[in-house]
Coordinates of C-alpha atoms and ligand atoms in Angstrom, one line a residue:
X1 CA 14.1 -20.0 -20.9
X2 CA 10.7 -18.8 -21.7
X3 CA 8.9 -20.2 -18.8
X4 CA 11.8 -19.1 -16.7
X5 CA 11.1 -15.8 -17.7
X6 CA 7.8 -15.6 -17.2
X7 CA 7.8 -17.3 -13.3
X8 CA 10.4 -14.1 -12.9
X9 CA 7.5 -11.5 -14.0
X10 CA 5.1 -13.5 -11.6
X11 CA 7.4 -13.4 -9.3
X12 CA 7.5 -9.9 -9.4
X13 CA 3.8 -8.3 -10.2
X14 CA 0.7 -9.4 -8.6
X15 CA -1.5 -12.5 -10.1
X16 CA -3.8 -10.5 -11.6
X17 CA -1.9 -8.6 -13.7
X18 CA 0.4 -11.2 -14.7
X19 CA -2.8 -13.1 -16.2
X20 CA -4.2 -9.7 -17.6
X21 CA -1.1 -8.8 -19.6
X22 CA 1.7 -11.7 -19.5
X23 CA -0.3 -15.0 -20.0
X24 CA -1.6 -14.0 -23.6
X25 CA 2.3 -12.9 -24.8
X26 CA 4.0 -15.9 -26.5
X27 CA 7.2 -16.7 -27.9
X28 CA 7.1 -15.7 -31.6
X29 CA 11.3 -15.9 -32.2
X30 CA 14.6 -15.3 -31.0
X31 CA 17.1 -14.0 -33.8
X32 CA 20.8 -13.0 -32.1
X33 CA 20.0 -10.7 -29.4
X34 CA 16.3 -10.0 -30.2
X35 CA 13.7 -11.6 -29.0
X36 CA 10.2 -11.5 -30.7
X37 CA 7.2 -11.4 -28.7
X38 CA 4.0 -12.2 -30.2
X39 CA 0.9 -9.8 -28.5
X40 CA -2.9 -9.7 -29.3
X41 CA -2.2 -6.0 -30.1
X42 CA -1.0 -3.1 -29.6
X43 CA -2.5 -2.2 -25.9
X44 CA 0.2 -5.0 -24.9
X45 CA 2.9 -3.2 -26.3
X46 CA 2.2 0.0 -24.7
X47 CA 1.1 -0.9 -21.4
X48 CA 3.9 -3.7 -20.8
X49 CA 6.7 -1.1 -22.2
X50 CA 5.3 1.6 -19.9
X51 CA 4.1 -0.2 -17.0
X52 CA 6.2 -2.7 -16.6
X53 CA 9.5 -2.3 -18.5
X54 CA 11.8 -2.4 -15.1
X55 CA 10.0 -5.7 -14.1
X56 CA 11.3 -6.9 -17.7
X57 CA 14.5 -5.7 -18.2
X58 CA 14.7 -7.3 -14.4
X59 CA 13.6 -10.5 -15.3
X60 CA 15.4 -10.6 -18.5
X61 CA 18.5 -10.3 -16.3
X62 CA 17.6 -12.9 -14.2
X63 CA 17.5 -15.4 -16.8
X64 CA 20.5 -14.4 -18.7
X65 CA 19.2 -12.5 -21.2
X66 CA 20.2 -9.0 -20.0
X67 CA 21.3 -7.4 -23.3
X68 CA 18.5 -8.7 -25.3
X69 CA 16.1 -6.3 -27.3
X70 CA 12.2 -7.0 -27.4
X71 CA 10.5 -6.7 -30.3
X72 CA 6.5 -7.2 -30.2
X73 CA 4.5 -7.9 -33.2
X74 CA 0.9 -7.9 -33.4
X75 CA -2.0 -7.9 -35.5
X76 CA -3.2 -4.3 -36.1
X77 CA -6.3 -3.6 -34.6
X78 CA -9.3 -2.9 -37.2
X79 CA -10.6 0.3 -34.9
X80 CA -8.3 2.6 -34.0
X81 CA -8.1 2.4 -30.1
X82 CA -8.2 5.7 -29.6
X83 CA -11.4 6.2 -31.7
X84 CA -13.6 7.6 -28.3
X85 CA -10.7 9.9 -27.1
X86 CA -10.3 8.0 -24.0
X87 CA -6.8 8.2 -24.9
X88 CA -4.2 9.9 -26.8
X89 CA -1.6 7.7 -28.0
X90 CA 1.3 9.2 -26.9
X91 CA 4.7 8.7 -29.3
X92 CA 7.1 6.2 -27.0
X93 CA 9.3 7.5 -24.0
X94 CA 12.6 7.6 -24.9
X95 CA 14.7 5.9 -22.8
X96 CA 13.7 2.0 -22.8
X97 CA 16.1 1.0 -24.8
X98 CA 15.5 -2.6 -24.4
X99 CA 12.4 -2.5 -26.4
X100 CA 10.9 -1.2 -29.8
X101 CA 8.0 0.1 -30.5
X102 CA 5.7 -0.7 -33.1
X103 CA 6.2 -3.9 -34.9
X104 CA 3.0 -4.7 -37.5
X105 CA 3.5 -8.0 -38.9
X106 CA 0.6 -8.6 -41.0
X107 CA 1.7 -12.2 -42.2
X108 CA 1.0 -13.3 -38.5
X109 CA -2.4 -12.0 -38.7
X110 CA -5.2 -14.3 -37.0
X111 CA -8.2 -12.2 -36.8
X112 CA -6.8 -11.9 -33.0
X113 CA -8.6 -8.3 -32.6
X114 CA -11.7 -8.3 -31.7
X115 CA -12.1 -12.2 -31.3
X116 CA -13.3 -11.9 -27.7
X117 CA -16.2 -9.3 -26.1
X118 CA -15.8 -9.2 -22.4
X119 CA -18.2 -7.1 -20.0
X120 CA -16.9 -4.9 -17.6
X121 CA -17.4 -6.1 -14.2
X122 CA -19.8 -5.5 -12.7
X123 CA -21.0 -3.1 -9.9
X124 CA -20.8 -5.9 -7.4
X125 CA -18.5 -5.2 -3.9
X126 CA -16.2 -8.1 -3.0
X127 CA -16.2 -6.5 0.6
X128 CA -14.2 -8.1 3.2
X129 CA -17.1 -9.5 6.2
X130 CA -14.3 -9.7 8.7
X131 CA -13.3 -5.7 8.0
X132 CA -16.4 -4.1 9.8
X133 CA -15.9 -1.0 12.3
X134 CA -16.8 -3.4 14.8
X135 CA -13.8 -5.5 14.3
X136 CA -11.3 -2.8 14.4
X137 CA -9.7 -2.1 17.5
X138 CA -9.1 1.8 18.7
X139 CA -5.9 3.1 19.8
X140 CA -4.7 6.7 19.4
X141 CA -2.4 5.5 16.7
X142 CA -5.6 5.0 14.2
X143 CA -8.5 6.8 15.9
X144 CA -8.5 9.9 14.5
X145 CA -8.6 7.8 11.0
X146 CA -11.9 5.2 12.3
X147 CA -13.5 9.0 13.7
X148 CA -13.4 10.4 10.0
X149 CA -14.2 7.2 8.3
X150 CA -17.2 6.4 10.6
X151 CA -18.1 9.9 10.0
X152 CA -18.3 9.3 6.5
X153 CA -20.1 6.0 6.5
X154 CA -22.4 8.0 8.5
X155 CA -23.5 11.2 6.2
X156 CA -21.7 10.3 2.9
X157 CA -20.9 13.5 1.2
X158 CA -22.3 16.2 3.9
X159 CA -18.9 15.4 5.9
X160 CA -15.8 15.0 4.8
X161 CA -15.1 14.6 0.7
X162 CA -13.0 13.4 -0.2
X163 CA -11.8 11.2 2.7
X164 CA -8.0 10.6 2.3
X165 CA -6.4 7.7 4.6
X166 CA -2.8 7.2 4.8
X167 CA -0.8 4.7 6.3
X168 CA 2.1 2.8 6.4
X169 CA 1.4 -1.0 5.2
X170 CA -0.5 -3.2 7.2
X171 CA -2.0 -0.5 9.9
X172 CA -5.6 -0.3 8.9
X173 CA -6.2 1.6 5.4
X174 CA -8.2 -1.1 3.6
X175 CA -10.3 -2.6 7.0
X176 CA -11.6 0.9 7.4
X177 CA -12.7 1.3 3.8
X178 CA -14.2 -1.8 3.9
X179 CA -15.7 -0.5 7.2
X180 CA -17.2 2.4 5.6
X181 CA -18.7 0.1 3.0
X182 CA -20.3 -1.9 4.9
X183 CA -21.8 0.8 7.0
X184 CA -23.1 2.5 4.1
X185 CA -24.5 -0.5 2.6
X186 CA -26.0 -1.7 6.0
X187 CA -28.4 1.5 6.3
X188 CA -29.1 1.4 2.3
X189 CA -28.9 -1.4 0.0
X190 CA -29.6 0.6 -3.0
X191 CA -26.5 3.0 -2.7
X192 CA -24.3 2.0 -5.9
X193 CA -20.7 1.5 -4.2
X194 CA -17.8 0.5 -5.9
X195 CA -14.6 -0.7 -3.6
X196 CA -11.9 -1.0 -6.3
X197 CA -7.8 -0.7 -5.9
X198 CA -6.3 1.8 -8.0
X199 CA -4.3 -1.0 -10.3
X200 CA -7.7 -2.9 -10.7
X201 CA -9.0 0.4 -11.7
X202 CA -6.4 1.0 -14.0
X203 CA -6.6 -3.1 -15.3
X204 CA -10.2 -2.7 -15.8
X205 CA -9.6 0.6 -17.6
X206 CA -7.1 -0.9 -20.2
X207 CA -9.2 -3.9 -20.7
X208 CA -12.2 -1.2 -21.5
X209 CA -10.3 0.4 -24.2
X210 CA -9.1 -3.2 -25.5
X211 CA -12.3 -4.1 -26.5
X212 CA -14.0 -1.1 -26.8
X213 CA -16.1 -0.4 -23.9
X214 CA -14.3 3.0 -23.0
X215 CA -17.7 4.6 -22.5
X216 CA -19.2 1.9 -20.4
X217 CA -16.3 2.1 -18.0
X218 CA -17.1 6.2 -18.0
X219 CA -20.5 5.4 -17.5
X220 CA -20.0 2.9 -14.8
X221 CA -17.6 4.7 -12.9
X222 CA -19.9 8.3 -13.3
X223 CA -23.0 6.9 -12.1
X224 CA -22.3 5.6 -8.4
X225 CA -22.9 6.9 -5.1
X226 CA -20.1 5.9 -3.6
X227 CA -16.5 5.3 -4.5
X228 CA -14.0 3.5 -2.5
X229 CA -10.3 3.5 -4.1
X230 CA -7.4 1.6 -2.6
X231 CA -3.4 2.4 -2.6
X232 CA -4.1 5.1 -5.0
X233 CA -0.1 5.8 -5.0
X234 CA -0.2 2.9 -7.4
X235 CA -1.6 5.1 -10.6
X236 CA 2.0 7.6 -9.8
X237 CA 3.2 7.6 -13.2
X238 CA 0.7 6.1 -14.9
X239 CA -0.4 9.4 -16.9
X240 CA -3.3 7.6 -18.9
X241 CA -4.9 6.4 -15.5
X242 CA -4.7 9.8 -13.7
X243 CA -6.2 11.2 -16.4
X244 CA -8.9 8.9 -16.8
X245 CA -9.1 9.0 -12.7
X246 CA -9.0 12.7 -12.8
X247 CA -12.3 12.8 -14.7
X248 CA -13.7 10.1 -12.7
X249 CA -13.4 12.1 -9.6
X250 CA -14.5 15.4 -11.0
X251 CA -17.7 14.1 -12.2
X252 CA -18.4 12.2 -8.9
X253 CA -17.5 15.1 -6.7
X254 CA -19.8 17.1 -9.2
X255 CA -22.8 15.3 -8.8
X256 CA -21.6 15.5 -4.8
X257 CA -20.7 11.9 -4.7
X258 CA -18.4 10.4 -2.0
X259 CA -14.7 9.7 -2.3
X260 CA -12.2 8.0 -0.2
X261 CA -9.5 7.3 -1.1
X262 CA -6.4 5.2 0.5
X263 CA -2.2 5.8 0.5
X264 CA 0.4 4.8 1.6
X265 CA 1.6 7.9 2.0
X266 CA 0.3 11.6 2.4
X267 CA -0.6 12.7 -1.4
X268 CA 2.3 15.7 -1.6
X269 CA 4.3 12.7 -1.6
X270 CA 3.0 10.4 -3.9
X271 CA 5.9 10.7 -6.5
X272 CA 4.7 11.5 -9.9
X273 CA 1.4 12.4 -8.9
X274 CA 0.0 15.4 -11.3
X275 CA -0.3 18.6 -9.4
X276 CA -3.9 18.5 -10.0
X277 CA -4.8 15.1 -8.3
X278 CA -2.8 16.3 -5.7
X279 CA -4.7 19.3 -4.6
X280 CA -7.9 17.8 -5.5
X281 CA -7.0 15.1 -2.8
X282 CA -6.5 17.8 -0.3
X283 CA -10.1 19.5 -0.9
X284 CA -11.4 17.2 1.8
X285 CA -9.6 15.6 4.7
X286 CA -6.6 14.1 5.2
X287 CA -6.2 11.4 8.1
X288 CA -3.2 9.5 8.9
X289 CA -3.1 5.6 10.2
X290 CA 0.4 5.3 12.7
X291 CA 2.1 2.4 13.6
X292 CA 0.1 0.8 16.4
X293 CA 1.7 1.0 20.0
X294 CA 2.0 -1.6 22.5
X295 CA -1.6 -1.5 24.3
X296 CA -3.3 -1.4 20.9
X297 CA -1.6 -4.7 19.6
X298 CA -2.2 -6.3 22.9
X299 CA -5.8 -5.3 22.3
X300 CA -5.6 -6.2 18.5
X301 CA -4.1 -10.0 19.5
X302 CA -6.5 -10.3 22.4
X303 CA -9.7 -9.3 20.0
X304 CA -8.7 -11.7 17.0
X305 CA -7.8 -14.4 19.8
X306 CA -11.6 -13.8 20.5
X307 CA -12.8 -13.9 16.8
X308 CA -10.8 -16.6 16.0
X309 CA -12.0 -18.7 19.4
X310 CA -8.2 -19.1 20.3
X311 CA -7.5 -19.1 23.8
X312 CA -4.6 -16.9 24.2
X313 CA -3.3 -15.5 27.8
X314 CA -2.3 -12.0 28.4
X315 CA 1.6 -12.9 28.8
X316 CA 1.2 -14.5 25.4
X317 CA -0.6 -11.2 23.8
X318 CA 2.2 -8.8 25.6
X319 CA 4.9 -10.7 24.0
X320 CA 4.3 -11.5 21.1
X321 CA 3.0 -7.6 20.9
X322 CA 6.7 -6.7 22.2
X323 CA 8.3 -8.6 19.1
X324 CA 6.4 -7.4 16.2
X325 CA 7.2 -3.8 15.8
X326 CA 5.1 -1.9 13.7
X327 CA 2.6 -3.8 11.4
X328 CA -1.2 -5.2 11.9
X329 CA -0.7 -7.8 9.2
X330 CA 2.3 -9.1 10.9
X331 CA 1.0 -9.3 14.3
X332 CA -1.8 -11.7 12.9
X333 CA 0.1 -13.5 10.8
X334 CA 1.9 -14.6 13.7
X335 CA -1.0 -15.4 15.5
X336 CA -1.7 -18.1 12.8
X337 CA 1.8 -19.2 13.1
X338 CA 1.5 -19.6 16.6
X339 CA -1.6 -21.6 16.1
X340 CA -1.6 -23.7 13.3
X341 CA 1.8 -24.7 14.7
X342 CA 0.0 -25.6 18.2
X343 CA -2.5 -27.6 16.5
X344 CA -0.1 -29.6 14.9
X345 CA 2.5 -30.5 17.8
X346 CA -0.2 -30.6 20.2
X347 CA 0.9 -28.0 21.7
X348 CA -0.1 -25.0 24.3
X349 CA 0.2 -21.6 23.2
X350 CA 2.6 -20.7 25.6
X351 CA 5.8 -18.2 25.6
X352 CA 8.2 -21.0 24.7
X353 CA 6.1 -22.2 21.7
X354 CA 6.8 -18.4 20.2
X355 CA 9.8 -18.1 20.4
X356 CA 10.6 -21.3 18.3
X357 CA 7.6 -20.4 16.0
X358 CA 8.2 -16.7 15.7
X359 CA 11.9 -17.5 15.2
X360 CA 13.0 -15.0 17.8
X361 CA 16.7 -15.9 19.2
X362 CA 16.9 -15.6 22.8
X363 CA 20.7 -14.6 22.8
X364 CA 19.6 -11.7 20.4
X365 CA 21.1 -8.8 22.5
X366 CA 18.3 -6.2 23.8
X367 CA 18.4 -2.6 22.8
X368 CA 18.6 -0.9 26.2
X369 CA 17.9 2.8 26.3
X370 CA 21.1 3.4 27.1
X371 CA 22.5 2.4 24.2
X372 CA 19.9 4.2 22.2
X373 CA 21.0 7.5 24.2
X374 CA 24.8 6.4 23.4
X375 CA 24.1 6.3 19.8
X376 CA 21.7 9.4 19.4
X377 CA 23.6 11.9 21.2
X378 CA 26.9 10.2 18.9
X379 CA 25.1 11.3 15.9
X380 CA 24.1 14.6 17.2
X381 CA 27.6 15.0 18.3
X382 CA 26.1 15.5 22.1
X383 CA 26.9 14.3 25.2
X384 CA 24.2 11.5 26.9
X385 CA 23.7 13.9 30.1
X386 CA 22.8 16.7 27.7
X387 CA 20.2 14.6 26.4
X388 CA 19.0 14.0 30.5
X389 CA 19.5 17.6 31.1
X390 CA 16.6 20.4 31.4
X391 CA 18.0 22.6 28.3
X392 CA 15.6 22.9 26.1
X393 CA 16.8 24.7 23.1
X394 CA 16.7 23.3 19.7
X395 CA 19.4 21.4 19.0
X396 CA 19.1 19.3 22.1
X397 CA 15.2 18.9 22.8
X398 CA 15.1 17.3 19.1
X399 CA 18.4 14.6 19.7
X400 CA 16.2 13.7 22.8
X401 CA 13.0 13.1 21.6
X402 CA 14.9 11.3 18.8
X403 CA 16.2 9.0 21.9
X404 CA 12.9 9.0 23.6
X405 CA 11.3 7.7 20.6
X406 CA 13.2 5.2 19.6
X407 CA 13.2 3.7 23.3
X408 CA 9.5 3.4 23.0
X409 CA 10.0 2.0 19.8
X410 CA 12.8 -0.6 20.2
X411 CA 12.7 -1.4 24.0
X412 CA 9.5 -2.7 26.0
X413 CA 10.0 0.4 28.4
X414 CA 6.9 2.2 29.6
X415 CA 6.5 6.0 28.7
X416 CA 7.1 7.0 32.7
X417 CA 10.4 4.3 32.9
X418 CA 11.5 6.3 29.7
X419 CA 11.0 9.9 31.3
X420 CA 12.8 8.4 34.1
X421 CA 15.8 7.6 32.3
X422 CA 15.5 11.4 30.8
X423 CA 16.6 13.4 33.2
X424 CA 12.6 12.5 35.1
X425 CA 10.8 13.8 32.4
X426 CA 7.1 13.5 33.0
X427 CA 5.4 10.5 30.5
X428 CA 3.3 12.9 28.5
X429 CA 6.3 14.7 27.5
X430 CA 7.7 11.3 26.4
X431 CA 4.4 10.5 24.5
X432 CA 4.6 13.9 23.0
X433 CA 7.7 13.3 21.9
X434 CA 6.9 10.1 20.4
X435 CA 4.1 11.3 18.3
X436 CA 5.8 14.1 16.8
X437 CA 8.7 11.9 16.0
X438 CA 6.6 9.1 14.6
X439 CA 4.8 12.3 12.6
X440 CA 7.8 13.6 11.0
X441 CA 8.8 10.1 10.5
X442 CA 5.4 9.5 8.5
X443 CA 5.7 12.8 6.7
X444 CA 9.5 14.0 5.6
X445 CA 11.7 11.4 3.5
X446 CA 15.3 12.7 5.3
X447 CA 13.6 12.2 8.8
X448 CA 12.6 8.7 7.5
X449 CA 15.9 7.7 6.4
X450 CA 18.1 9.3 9.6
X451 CA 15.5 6.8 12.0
X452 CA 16.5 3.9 9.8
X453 CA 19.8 4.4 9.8
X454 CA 19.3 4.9 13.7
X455 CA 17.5 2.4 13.9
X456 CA 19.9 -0.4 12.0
X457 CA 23.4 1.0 13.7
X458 CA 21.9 -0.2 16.8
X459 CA 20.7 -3.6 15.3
Ligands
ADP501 P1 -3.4 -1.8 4.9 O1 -4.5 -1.8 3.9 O2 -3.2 -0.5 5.6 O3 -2.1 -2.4 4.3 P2 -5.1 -3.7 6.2 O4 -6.3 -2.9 6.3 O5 -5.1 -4.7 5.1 O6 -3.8 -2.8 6.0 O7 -4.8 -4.4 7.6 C1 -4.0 -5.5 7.7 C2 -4.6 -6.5 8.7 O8 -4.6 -5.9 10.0 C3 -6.0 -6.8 8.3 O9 -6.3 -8.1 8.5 C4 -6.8 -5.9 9.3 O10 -8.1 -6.5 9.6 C5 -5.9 -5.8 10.5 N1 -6.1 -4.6 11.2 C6 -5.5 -3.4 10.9 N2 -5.9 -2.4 11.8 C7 -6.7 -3.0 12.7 C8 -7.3 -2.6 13.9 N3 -7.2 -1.3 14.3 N4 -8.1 -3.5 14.5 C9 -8.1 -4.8 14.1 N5 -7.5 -5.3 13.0 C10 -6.8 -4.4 12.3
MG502 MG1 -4.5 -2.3 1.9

């Protein structure tokens, strides 16, 4: 049952934070409905109670243990760990009622504190080669977003600071930090850059107080030129790691260091993000990544196809471009689908070989825009001409670029065949509709779910 349990927490959190805080727990005893946990100290406690207490209650579930109460014991730790003031220790949330805080068990002492001195890391840059500006394909959907961050890489700190990208996942946030990495390192190798993601940060943060080397972290973190911090909506909640982040940034911006900083969503709506990391966020600029259209994942496929030496025909690129809706990732994961699969059967790389390898059904029944009106103007409790007619007021000119929207969204239909079917709109009312749609959907959380639900009654 204890292995069970642990492939449920790897299951669930990435690798390296499984190995950072679940590989050194063991199984000290089970007594009725309590389960003892034995931790190097008390770090574990905290940080698996407040980090990751849903994962465990979860996984505890999932192997029949739901009711059970952890109890962790541990060696106490000779030096106090919050001797530098890194960190208060805080009195335990109420409210996790699965686990108790606090166990000291001196009989099970080992000498486990202390044992082992790790460095931090160092200030080295695992940059991506492959995420270069040159690799990443324009469209409007991202080029507002390349603009700032090639600005940046340009003239760190006399532009834009700090540089905020956000994005939905998969459209570009990390390639374009990566970008403005490698630009900056390309023109001087002696800039001190750090790429980090915000739960590395915070990893590397915990594992500095574990053994002591809370002021080297400061120091590390304090004395580069240029910081680059991914999916910073990770830290929401984590009150020890803003904190620490929040003097982090300070200093850097301070000494008039560059930031940029990555999110999957705009910062006002980063949950549980303190007020104040929230308006420093907004000192600089703010640039959003949007789901790519058609043209730019044709251009995406084509230029990977190129990079990748794969032969791959235009028909190929628009279809494949048609099927996979929103996401970069996706679109080249199915590239390699499509071509280790070729490789394999011996295949060409043609439209039938997609649709078995992209497991698309043929008899899958198209959206047509005239269902999409159908359902729109049902929800809106309009009629379909009203949403074809010239009236422009309020209540109608939203429901329609709802529908117009959505048609370029779910149906292959160009922006003029869309105006067409609106009453002849012209196409750049279509595409302004479109991008103020796909803003608000970006941006406000009720505008979000209404598309989705949309979006799944016509599925
Ligand atoms: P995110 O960090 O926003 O989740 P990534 O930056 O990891 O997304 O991008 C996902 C994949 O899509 C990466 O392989 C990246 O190279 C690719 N990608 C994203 N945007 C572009 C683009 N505009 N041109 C080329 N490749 C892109
Ligand atoms: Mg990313």
């Amino acid at each position: 049952k204890w292995t069970a349990f642990l492939r449920e927490i790897e299951r669930r959190i990435n690798h390296e934070s499984f190995s950072t805080w679940f590989k050194p727990v063991t199984l000290h005893a089970c007594q009725g409905d309590t389960i003892y946990l034995r931790v190097p100290n008390r770090s574990y406690e905290d940080w698996i109670t407040e980090t990751y207490h849903e994962y465990v209650e979860e996984a505890l579930k999932a192997v029949g243990c739901g009711g059970a109460r952890l109890v962790f014991v541990y060696t106490e730790s000779p030096e106090p760990k919050s001797a530098n003031g890194l960190l208060d220790d805080e009195s335990p949330k109420s409210g996790k009622d699965a686990f108790s805080f606090g166990v000291f068990d001196s009989e099970l002492s080992e000498g486990l504190a202390g044992a082992r001195i790790v460095d931090l890391e160092p200030l080295e840059l695992p940059l991506n080669p492959k995420y270069t500006f040159d690799t990443f394909v324009v469209g409007s959907c991202n080029q507002f977003a390349r603009a700032a961050a090639m600005a940046v890489a340009d003239t760190p700190t006399r532009t834009y600071n700090p540089l905020f990208i956000y994005g939905g996942v998969g459209l570009g946030k990390t390639h374009l930090m990566h970008a403005i990495g490698h630009a900056i390192r390309n023109r001087d190798r002696h800039m001190r850059l750090v790429y980090i993601s915000s739960e590395k940060f915070m990893n590397e943060l915990i594992n500095a107080i574990r053994y002591d080397k809370a002021q080297a972290f400061r120091e590390k973190y304090r004395s580069i030129d240029v910081l680059l911090i991914d999916d910073i909506q990770f830290i929401a909640g984590k009150e020890r790691t803003q904190e620490e982040f929040f003097h982090t940034f300070n200093a850097l911006y301070d000494a008039q260091k560059q930031i940029v900083i990555s999110s999957d969503c705009p910062p006002r709506e980063i949950p549980t993000l303190e007020e104040r990391l929230h308006s420093r966020f907004e000192w600089g600029l703010i640039a959003d990544l949007q789901p790519p259209d058609l043209e730019t994942k044709v251009a995406i496929l084509k230029r990977k196809a190129d990079l990748e030496k794969i032969d791959l025909s235009d028909n190929v690129a628009l279809f494949i471009a048609g099927k996979i809706k929103s996401n970069i990732r996706e679109l080249e994961g199915s590239l390699i689908r499509l071509v280790a699969y070729a490789s394999l059967k011996q295949r060409p790389i043609d439209i039938e070989l997609c649709k078995e390898v992209l497991n698309i059904e043929e008899e899958e029944r198209p959206i047509t825009i005239e269902m999409i009106q159908r359902v729109v103007s049902d929800h809106y409790g309009l009629r379909v001409a009203d949403l074809k007619s010239k009236n422009n007021s309020r209540n109608i000119a939203v429901p329609r670029q709802v529908a117009m929207y959505l048609c370029k969204q779910l149906t292959n239909h160009s922006l003029p065949e869309i105006g067409r079917h609106f009453g002849n709109k012209h196409h750049t009312t279509v595409l302004h509709s479109c991008e103020k749609i796909s803003r608000l959907y970006q941006t406000q959380n009720d505008f979000h779910r209404l598309i989705n639900n949309l979006i799944s009654s016509l599925k």
